Amino acid sequence: MRIEILGARANILRSAPGYARHAGVLIDRSILLDLGEPGYLRRRPRQIFITHLHPDHAAFLTRKIAWTGPLYVPERTRNAPSAMLISRPLSIGVHRVIPVPTEHAVNGRSVGYVVERGRRRIFYSSDMISIHRRYYRRLGRLDLVITDGSFIRRGGLVRRDPATGRRYGHAGIPDLVEFFSRFTRRIVVTHLGSWFYADVAASIRRLAALGNDNAVAVIAGRDGMIIEL
Ligand SMILES: [Zn+2]
Ligand SMILES: [Zn+2]
């Protein structure tokens, strides 16, 4: 399996060379998870799966895009009327794509995706606070997890909507590393938040050190990073 991190930057103003593009993960040059930049269409994916309807993951919410191929979304949107809803696993050629509901947005659904090819399995969580215990079975044993790097502090930034009581936001990276270390030995952190940009080299080391407590390799993502499994 060939995994390419197309963009490693969160929805923030700061930027740095190599950490400038928004969410996108390309699997085996054919399955694109999130379309954070319209330019990702030039990679000619065969299918696009969107984790949630925030513009740094779904560029078509704020810009017109030229795409007529299969597009899967977790909920309907006027900006992509022909998109298909995904709620159950889907087999596409040699791949199987399994949506896993996540907790993240205040009024919107969000999912992460397990992508399987033969015995290889990866999970892209996108932005998240948590995953309900009932979905742990869908995660199972994972060769790689790609997750949310918005906040380095434990607890991240989680708020509660006063009207619905619903939580929204992002867990901290230490929380996510701890959580995912029961499913995998390798974690790539993308969607890097402002904290990362003050001193990129030090931030990369800080992420690597987080893995030591959990006996898991934690790696900072980068625009264009390729991982072969
Ligand atoms: Zn985001
Ligand atoms: Zn989001």
PDB file of C-alpha atoms and ligand atoms in Angstrom:
ATOM      1  CA  MET A   1       0.000   0.000   0.000  1.00  0.00           C
ATOM      2  CA  ARG A   2       1.297   3.449  -0.907  1.00  0.00           C
ATOM      3  CA  ILE A   3       0.070   6.284   1.289  1.00  0.00           C
ATOM      4  CA  GLU A   4       0.771   9.881   0.360  1.00  0.00           C
ATOM      5  CA  ILE A   5       0.063  12.718   2.779  1.00  0.00           C
ATOM      6  CA  LEU A   6      -0.832  15.506   0.362  1.00  0.00           C
ATOM      7  CA  GLY A   7      -1.269  18.198   2.994  1.00  0.00           C
ATOM      8  CA  ALA A   8      -0.278  18.452   6.659  1.00  0.00           C
ATOM      9  CA  ARG A   9      -1.634  21.841   7.737  1.00  0.00           C
ATOM     10  CA  ALA A  10      -4.722  22.595   9.822  1.00  0.00           C
ATOM     11  CA  ASN A  11      -7.200  25.366   9.046  1.00  0.00           C
ATOM     12  CA  ILE A  12      -4.910  28.101  10.364  1.00  0.00           C
ATOM     13  CA  LEU A  13      -3.215  31.240   9.067  1.00  0.00           C
ATOM     14  CA  ARG A  14       0.334  30.131   9.785  1.00  0.00           C
ATOM     15  CA  SER A  15       2.245  28.187   7.197  1.00  0.00           C
ATOM     16  CA  ALA A  16       5.771  26.951   6.442  1.00  0.00           C
ATOM     17  CA  PRO A  17       7.426  25.287   3.448  1.00  0.00           C
ATOM     18  CA  GLY A  18       6.426  21.615   3.470  1.00  0.00           C
ATOM     19  CA  TYR A  19       3.555  22.242   5.888  1.00  0.00           C
ATOM     20  CA  ALA A  20       1.341  24.494   3.803  1.00  0.00           C
ATOM     21  CA  ARG A  21      -1.453  22.430   2.294  1.00  0.00           C
ATOM     22  CA  HIS A  22      -4.761  21.360   3.800  1.00  0.00           C
ATOM     23  CA  ALA A  23      -6.081  17.845   4.388  1.00  0.00           C
ATOM     24  CA  GLY A  24      -5.646  15.112   1.794  1.00  0.00           C
ATOM     25  CA  VAL A  25      -4.413  11.505   1.899  1.00  0.00           C
ATOM     26  CA  LEU A  26      -3.953   9.607  -1.354  1.00  0.00           C
ATOM     27  CA  ILE A  27      -3.980   5.802  -1.175  1.00  0.00           C
ATOM     28  CA  ASP A  28      -2.403   3.778  -3.997  1.00  0.00           C
ATOM     29  CA  ARG A  29      -2.816   6.769  -6.325  1.00  0.00           C
ATOM     30  CA  SER A  30      -6.537   6.045  -6.539  1.00  0.00           C
ATOM     31  CA  ILE A  31      -8.471   6.722  -3.331  1.00  0.00           C
ATOM     32  CA  LEU A  32      -8.381  10.273  -2.006  1.00  0.00           C
ATOM     33  CA  LEU A  33      -9.426  10.880   1.598  1.00  0.00           C
ATOM     34  CA  ASP A  34     -10.404  14.557   1.978  1.00  0.00           C
ATOM     35  CA  LEU A  35     -10.097  17.290  -0.624  1.00  0.00           C
ATOM     36  CA  GLY A  36      -8.555  20.152   1.327  1.00  0.00           C
ATOM     37  CA  GLU A  37      -7.177  21.748  -1.840  1.00  0.00           C
ATOM     38  CA  PRO A  38      -8.808  21.823  -5.300  1.00  0.00           C
ATOM     39  CA  GLY A  39      -5.332  21.172  -6.744  1.00  0.00           C
ATOM     40  CA  TYR A  40      -5.477  17.580  -5.435  1.00  0.00           C
ATOM     41  CA  LEU A  41      -7.802  16.793  -8.330  1.00  0.00           C
ATOM     42  CA  ARG A  42      -4.768  17.024 -10.631  1.00  0.00           C
ATOM     43  CA  ARG A  43      -3.630  13.752  -9.053  1.00  0.00           C
ATOM     44  CA  ARG A  44      -6.633  12.156 -10.797  1.00  0.00           C
ATOM     45  CA  PRO A  45      -8.031  10.065  -7.945  1.00  0.00           C
ATOM     46  CA  ARG A  46     -10.702   7.495  -8.853  1.00  0.00           C
ATOM     47  CA  GLN A  47     -12.845   8.145  -5.764  1.00  0.00           C
ATOM     48  CA  ILE A  48     -12.953  10.853  -3.144  1.00  0.00           C
ATOM     49  CA  PHE A  49     -14.103  10.276   0.429  1.00  0.00           C
ATOM     50  CA  ILE A  50     -14.763  13.302   2.643  1.00  0.00           C
ATOM     51  CA  THR A  51     -14.478  13.001   6.425  1.00  0.00           C
ATOM     52  CA  HIS A  52     -16.613  16.044   7.263  1.00  0.00           C
ATOM     53  CA  LEU A  53     -17.959  19.222   5.740  1.00  0.00           C
ATOM     54  CA  HIS A  54     -15.379  21.770   6.837  1.00  0.00           C
ATOM     55  CA  PRO A  55     -13.702  23.684   3.974  1.00  0.00           C
ATOM     56  CA  ASP A  56     -10.158  22.580   4.888  1.00  0.00           C
ATOM     57  CA  HIS A  57     -11.360  19.015   4.153  1.00  0.00           C
ATOM     58  CA  ALA A  58     -13.949  19.721   1.454  1.00  0.00           C
ATOM     59  CA  ALA A  59     -12.743  22.530  -0.830  1.00  0.00           C
ATOM     60  CA  PHE A  60     -16.001  22.431  -2.814  1.00  0.00           C
ATOM     61  CA  LEU A  61     -17.784  24.128   0.113  1.00  0.00           C
ATOM     62  CA  THR A  62     -16.113  27.443  -0.694  1.00  0.00           C
ATOM     63  CA  ARG A  63     -14.917  27.040  -4.286  1.00  0.00           C
ATOM     64  CA  LYS A  64     -16.202  25.596  -7.534  1.00  0.00           C
ATOM     65  CA  ILE A  65     -14.397  22.413  -8.484  1.00  0.00           C
ATOM     66  CA  ALA A  66     -14.391  20.393 -11.681  1.00  0.00           C
ATOM     67  CA  TRP A  67     -15.034  16.843 -10.525  1.00  0.00           C
ATOM     68  CA  THR A  68     -17.594  14.434 -11.917  1.00  0.00           C
ATOM     69  CA  GLY A  69     -16.248  11.213 -10.391  1.00  0.00           C
ATOM     70  CA  PRO A  70     -17.563   9.408  -7.312  1.00  0.00           C
ATOM     71  CA  LEU A  71     -17.627  11.612  -4.236  1.00  0.00           C
ATOM     72  CA  TYR A  72     -18.663  10.238  -0.836  1.00  0.00           C
ATOM     73  CA  VAL A  73     -19.747  12.446   2.055  1.00  0.00           C
ATOM     74  CA  PRO A  74     -21.036  11.723   5.587  1.00  0.00           C
ATOM     75  CA  GLU A  75     -24.076  13.991   5.102  1.00  0.00           C
ATOM     76  CA  ARG A  76     -25.876  15.840   2.322  1.00  0.00           C
ATOM     77  CA  THR A  77     -24.679  19.235   1.135  1.00  0.00           C
ATOM     78  CA  ARG A  78     -26.044  21.684  -1.425  1.00  0.00           C
ATOM     79  CA  ASN A  79     -22.499  22.331  -2.600  1.00  0.00           C
ATOM     80  CA  ALA A  80     -22.199  18.789  -3.944  1.00  0.00           C
ATOM     81  CA  PRO A  81     -25.737  17.609  -4.750  1.00  0.00           C
ATOM     82  CA  SER A  82     -24.598  14.475  -6.598  1.00  0.00           C
ATOM     83  CA  ALA A  83     -22.321  13.274  -3.775  1.00  0.00           C
ATOM     84  CA  MET A  84     -23.210   9.903  -2.257  1.00  0.00           C
ATOM     85  CA  LEU A  85     -23.756   9.287   1.424  1.00  0.00           C
ATOM     86  CA  ILE A  86     -21.394   6.839   3.059  1.00  0.00           C
ATOM     87  CA  SER A  87     -22.487   4.984   6.152  1.00  0.00           C
ATOM     88  CA  ARG A  88     -21.330   1.423   5.582  1.00  0.00           C
ATOM     89  CA  PRO A  89     -18.215  -0.341   4.256  1.00  0.00           C
ATOM     90  CA  LEU A  90     -17.615  -0.230   0.522  1.00  0.00           C
ATOM     91  CA  SER A  91     -15.439  -2.489  -1.651  1.00  0.00           C
ATOM     92  CA  ILE A  92     -13.694  -0.848  -4.589  1.00  0.00           C
ATOM     93  CA  GLY A  93     -11.406  -3.137  -6.583  1.00  0.00           C
ATOM     94  CA  VAL A  94      -8.650  -4.342  -4.250  1.00  0.00           C
ATOM     95  CA  HIS A  95      -9.586  -1.852  -1.527  1.00  0.00           C
ATOM     96  CA  ARG A  96     -12.199  -1.807   1.159  1.00  0.00           C
ATOM     97  CA  VAL A  97     -13.196   1.527   2.699  1.00  0.00           C
ATOM     98  CA  ILE A  98     -14.838   1.428   6.126  1.00  0.00           C
ATOM     99  CA  PRO A  99     -16.327   4.614   7.623  1.00  0.00           C
ATOM    100  CA  VAL A 100     -15.914   5.005  11.390  1.00  0.00           C
ATOM    101  CA  PRO A 101     -18.069   7.712  13.040  1.00  0.00           C
ATOM    102  CA  THR A 102     -16.091  10.264  15.041  1.00  0.00           C
ATOM    103  CA  GLU A 103     -16.954  13.074  17.435  1.00  0.00           C
ATOM    104  CA  HIS A 104     -15.785  16.470  16.128  1.00  0.00           C
ATOM    105  CA  ALA A 105     -18.187  19.074  14.686  1.00  0.00           C
ATOM    106  CA  VAL A 106     -20.908  20.992  16.508  1.00  0.00           C
ATOM    107  CA  ASN A 107     -23.597  20.487  13.908  1.00  0.00           C
ATOM    108  CA  GLY A 108     -22.401  17.984  11.421  1.00  0.00           C
ATOM    109  CA  ARG A 109     -21.469  14.376  11.042  1.00  0.00           C
ATOM    110  CA  SER A 110     -17.857  13.280  10.793  1.00  0.00           C
ATOM    111  CA  VAL A 111     -16.205   9.977   9.994  1.00  0.00           C
ATOM    112  CA  GLY A 112     -12.706   8.596   9.781  1.00  0.00           C
ATOM    113  CA  TYR A 113     -11.864   5.919   7.213  1.00  0.00           C
ATOM    114  CA  VAL A 114     -10.206   2.541   7.540  1.00  0.00           C
ATOM    115  CA  VAL A 115      -8.773   1.543   4.159  1.00  0.00           C
ATOM    116  CA  GLU A 116      -7.845  -2.112   3.688  1.00  0.00           C
ATOM    117  CA  ARG A 117      -5.850  -3.803   0.975  1.00  0.00           C
ATOM    118  CA  GLY A 118      -5.265  -7.487   1.570  1.00  0.00           C
ATOM    119  CA  ARG A 119      -3.877  -7.772   5.093  1.00  0.00           C
ATOM    120  CA  ARG A 120      -2.830  -4.122   5.202  1.00  0.00           C
ATOM    121  CA  ARG A 121      -5.073  -1.709   7.072  1.00  0.00           C
ATOM    122  CA  ILE A 122      -4.714   2.000   7.743  1.00  0.00           C
ATOM    123  CA  PHE A 123      -6.975   4.517   9.467  1.00  0.00           C
ATOM    124  CA  TYR A 124      -7.295   8.222   8.756  1.00  0.00           C
ATOM    125  CA  SER A 125      -9.172   9.877  11.594  1.00  0.00           C
ATOM    126  CA  SER A 126      -9.181  13.472  10.361  1.00  0.00           C
ATOM    127  CA  ASP A 127     -10.269  16.028  13.024  1.00  0.00           C
ATOM    128  CA  MET A 128     -11.656  14.375  16.143  1.00  0.00           C
ATOM    129  CA  ILE A 129     -12.313  14.347  19.851  1.00  0.00           C
ATOM    130  CA  SER A 130     -13.132  10.685  20.263  1.00  0.00           C
ATOM    131  CA  ILE A 131     -14.562   7.492  18.793  1.00  0.00           C
ATOM    132  CA  HIS A 132     -17.347   5.602  20.524  1.00  0.00           C
ATOM    133  CA  ARG A 133     -16.413   2.262  22.007  1.00  0.00           C
ATOM    134  CA  ARG A 134     -18.969   0.499  19.815  1.00  0.00           C
ATOM    135  CA  TYR A 135     -16.773   1.228  16.762  1.00  0.00           C
ATOM    136  CA  TYR A 136     -13.499  -0.112  18.161  1.00  0.00           C
ATOM    137  CA  ARG A 137     -14.081  -3.372  16.302  1.00  0.00           C
ATOM    138  CA  ARG A 138     -14.040  -1.524  12.986  1.00  0.00           C
ATOM    139  CA  LEU A 139     -10.608  -0.169  13.868  1.00  0.00           C
ATOM    140  CA  GLY A 140      -9.102  -3.534  14.854  1.00  0.00           C
ATOM    141  CA  ARG A 141      -5.396  -3.990  14.182  1.00  0.00           C
ATOM    142  CA  LEU A 142      -3.969  -1.129  12.132  1.00  0.00           C
ATOM    143  CA  ASP A 143      -0.621  -0.847  10.317  1.00  0.00           C
ATOM    144  CA  LEU A 144      -0.832   2.936  10.421  1.00  0.00           C
ATOM    145  CA  VAL A 145      -2.988   5.690  11.895  1.00  0.00           C
ATOM    146  CA  ILE A 146      -3.037   9.234  10.468  1.00  0.00           C
ATOM    147  CA  THR A 147      -4.533  11.626  12.984  1.00  0.00           C
ATOM    148  CA  ASP A 148      -5.288  15.180  14.125  1.00  0.00           C
ATOM    149  CA  GLY A 149      -2.374  17.459  15.102  1.00  0.00           C
ATOM    150  CA  SER A 150      -4.345  20.597  15.968  1.00  0.00           C
ATOM    151  CA  PHE A 151      -3.297  20.835  19.627  1.00  0.00           C
ATOM    152  CA  ILE A 152      -0.190  19.624  21.440  1.00  0.00           C
ATOM    153  CA  ARG A 153      -1.642  20.165  24.905  1.00  0.00           C
ATOM    154  CA  ARG A 154      -3.438  17.339  26.656  1.00  0.00           C
ATOM    155  CA  GLY A 155      -7.200  17.827  26.415  1.00  0.00           C
ATOM    156  CA  GLY A 156      -6.892  19.766  23.137  1.00  0.00           C
ATOM    157  CA  LEU A 157      -9.734  22.208  22.653  1.00  0.00           C
ATOM    158  CA  VAL A 158     -13.146  20.754  23.377  1.00  0.00           C
ATOM    159  CA  ARG A 159     -16.229  22.920  23.819  1.00  0.00           C
ATOM    160  CA  ARG A 160     -19.849  22.121  24.543  1.00  0.00           C
ATOM    161  CA  ASP A 161     -22.786  23.552  22.633  1.00  0.00           C
ATOM    162  CA  PRO A 162     -25.080  25.065  25.299  1.00  0.00           C
ATOM    163  CA  ALA A 163     -28.243  24.303  23.299  1.00  0.00           C
ATOM    164  CA  THR A 164     -27.622  20.623  22.534  1.00  0.00           C
ATOM    165  CA  GLY A 165     -24.985  19.719  25.113  1.00  0.00           C
ATOM    166  CA  ARG A 166     -22.990  18.270  22.243  1.00  0.00           C
ATOM    167  CA  ARG A 167     -19.183  18.365  22.463  1.00  0.00           C
ATOM    168  CA  TYR A 168     -17.114  19.665  19.575  1.00  0.00           C
ATOM    169  CA  GLY A 169     -13.480  20.430  18.813  1.00  0.00           C
ATOM    170  CA  HIS A 170     -10.228  18.499  18.828  1.00  0.00           C
ATOM    171  CA  ALA A 171      -8.582  16.174  21.321  1.00  0.00           C
ATOM    172  CA  GLY A 172      -4.943  16.877  22.215  1.00  0.00           C
ATOM    173  CA  ILE A 173      -2.241  14.931  20.400  1.00  0.00           C
ATOM    174  CA  PRO A 174      -1.162  13.178  23.665  1.00  0.00           C
ATOM    175  CA  ASP A 175      -4.772  11.955  24.075  1.00  0.00           C
ATOM    176  CA  LEU A 176      -4.883  10.684  20.502  1.00  0.00           C
ATOM    177  CA  VAL A 177      -1.509   8.938  20.728  1.00  0.00           C
ATOM    178  CA  GLU A 178      -2.644   7.204  23.908  1.00  0.00           C
ATOM    179  CA  PHE A 179      -5.975   6.232  22.362  1.00  0.00           C
ATOM    180  CA  PHE A 180      -4.602   4.900  19.064  1.00  0.00           C
ATOM    181  CA  SER A 181      -1.648   3.065  20.634  1.00  0.00           C
ATOM    182  CA  ARG A 182      -4.038   0.216  21.448  1.00  0.00           C
ATOM    183  CA  PHE A 183      -4.677  -0.302  17.719  1.00  0.00           C
ATOM    184  CA  THR A 184      -1.320   0.455  16.074  1.00  0.00           C
ATOM    185  CA  ARG A 185       2.443   0.856  16.486  1.00  0.00           C
ATOM    186  CA  ARG A 186       2.750   3.737  14.001  1.00  0.00           C
ATOM    187  CA  ILE A 187       1.048   7.133  14.043  1.00  0.00           C
ATOM    188  CA  VAL A 188       1.481  10.000  11.582  1.00  0.00           C
ATOM    189  CA  VAL A 189       0.266  13.361  12.868  1.00  0.00           C
ATOM    190  CA  THR A 190      -1.154  15.749  10.252  1.00  0.00           C
ATOM    191  CA  HIS A 191      -3.568  18.717  10.373  1.00  0.00           C
ATOM    192  CA  LEU A 192      -0.784  20.502  12.248  1.00  0.00           C
ATOM    193  CA  GLY A 193      -1.979  23.448  14.319  1.00  0.00           C
ATOM    194  CA  SER A 194      -0.354  26.810  15.090  1.00  0.00           C
ATOM    195  CA  TRP A 195       1.717  25.278  17.911  1.00  0.00           C
ATOM    196  CA  PHE A 196       3.758  23.360  15.303  1.00  0.00           C
ATOM    197  CA  TYR A 197       4.951  26.399  13.353  1.00  0.00           C
ATOM    198  CA  ALA A 198       6.870  28.372  16.008  1.00  0.00           C
ATOM    199  CA  ASP A 199       9.862  26.003  15.731  1.00  0.00           C
ATOM    200  CA  VAL A 200       9.248  23.232  13.208  1.00  0.00           C
ATOM    201  CA  ALA A 201      12.364  21.173  14.042  1.00  0.00           C
ATOM    202  CA  ALA A 202      11.592  21.252  17.782  1.00  0.00           C
ATOM    203  CA  SER A 203       7.945  20.360  17.123  1.00  0.00           C
ATOM    204  CA  ILE A 204       8.959  17.310  15.083  1.00  0.00           C
ATOM    205  CA  ARG A 205      11.119  16.140  18.020  1.00  0.00           C
ATOM    206  CA  ARG A 206       8.307  16.821  20.460  1.00  0.00           C
ATOM    207  CA  LEU A 207       5.951  14.604  18.480  1.00  0.00           C
ATOM    208  CA  ALA A 208       8.523  11.804  18.280  1.00  0.00           C
ATOM    209  CA  ALA A 209       8.992  11.973  22.074  1.00  0.00           C
ATOM    210  CA  LEU A 210       5.243  11.486  22.625  1.00  0.00           C
ATOM    211  CA  GLY A 211       5.557   7.982  21.219  1.00  0.00           C
ATOM    212  CA  ASN A 212       8.097   6.863  23.815  1.00  0.00           C
ATOM    213  CA  ASP A 213       5.570   6.665  26.660  1.00  0.00           C
ATOM    214  CA  ASN A 214       3.262   4.487  24.590  1.00  0.00           C
ATOM    215  CA  ALA A 215       5.833   2.347  22.712  1.00  0.00           C
ATOM    216  CA  VAL A 216       4.594   3.652  19.390  1.00  0.00           C
ATOM    217  CA  ALA A 217       6.352   5.581  16.613  1.00  0.00           C
ATOM    218  CA  VAL A 218       4.892   9.089  16.280  1.00  0.00           C
ATOM    219  CA  ILE A 219       5.897  10.924  13.118  1.00  0.00           C
ATOM    220  CA  ALA A 220       5.083  14.457  11.977  1.00  0.00           C
ATOM    221  CA  GLY A 221       3.336  14.483   8.615  1.00  0.00           C
ATOM    222  CA  ARG A 222       4.579  16.715   5.785  1.00  0.00           C
ATOM    223  CA  ASP A 223       3.121  17.824   2.462  1.00  0.00           C
ATOM    224  CA  GLY A 224       4.007  15.088  -0.035  1.00  0.00           C
ATOM    225  CA  MET A 225       5.208  12.523   2.533  1.00  0.00           C
ATOM    226  CA  ILE A 226       5.057   8.979   1.143  1.00  0.00           C
ATOM    227  CA  ILE A 227       4.691   5.885   3.310  1.00  0.00           C
ATOM    228  CA  GLU A 228       4.947   2.391   1.819  1.00  0.00           C
ATOM    229  CA  LEU A 229       3.356  -0.460   3.763  1.00  0.00           C
TER     230      LEU A 229
HETATM  231 ZN    ZN B   1      -9.836  20.537   9.838  1.00  0.00          ZN
HETATM  232 ZN    ZN B   2     -13.015  20.049  11.174  1.00  0.00          ZN
END
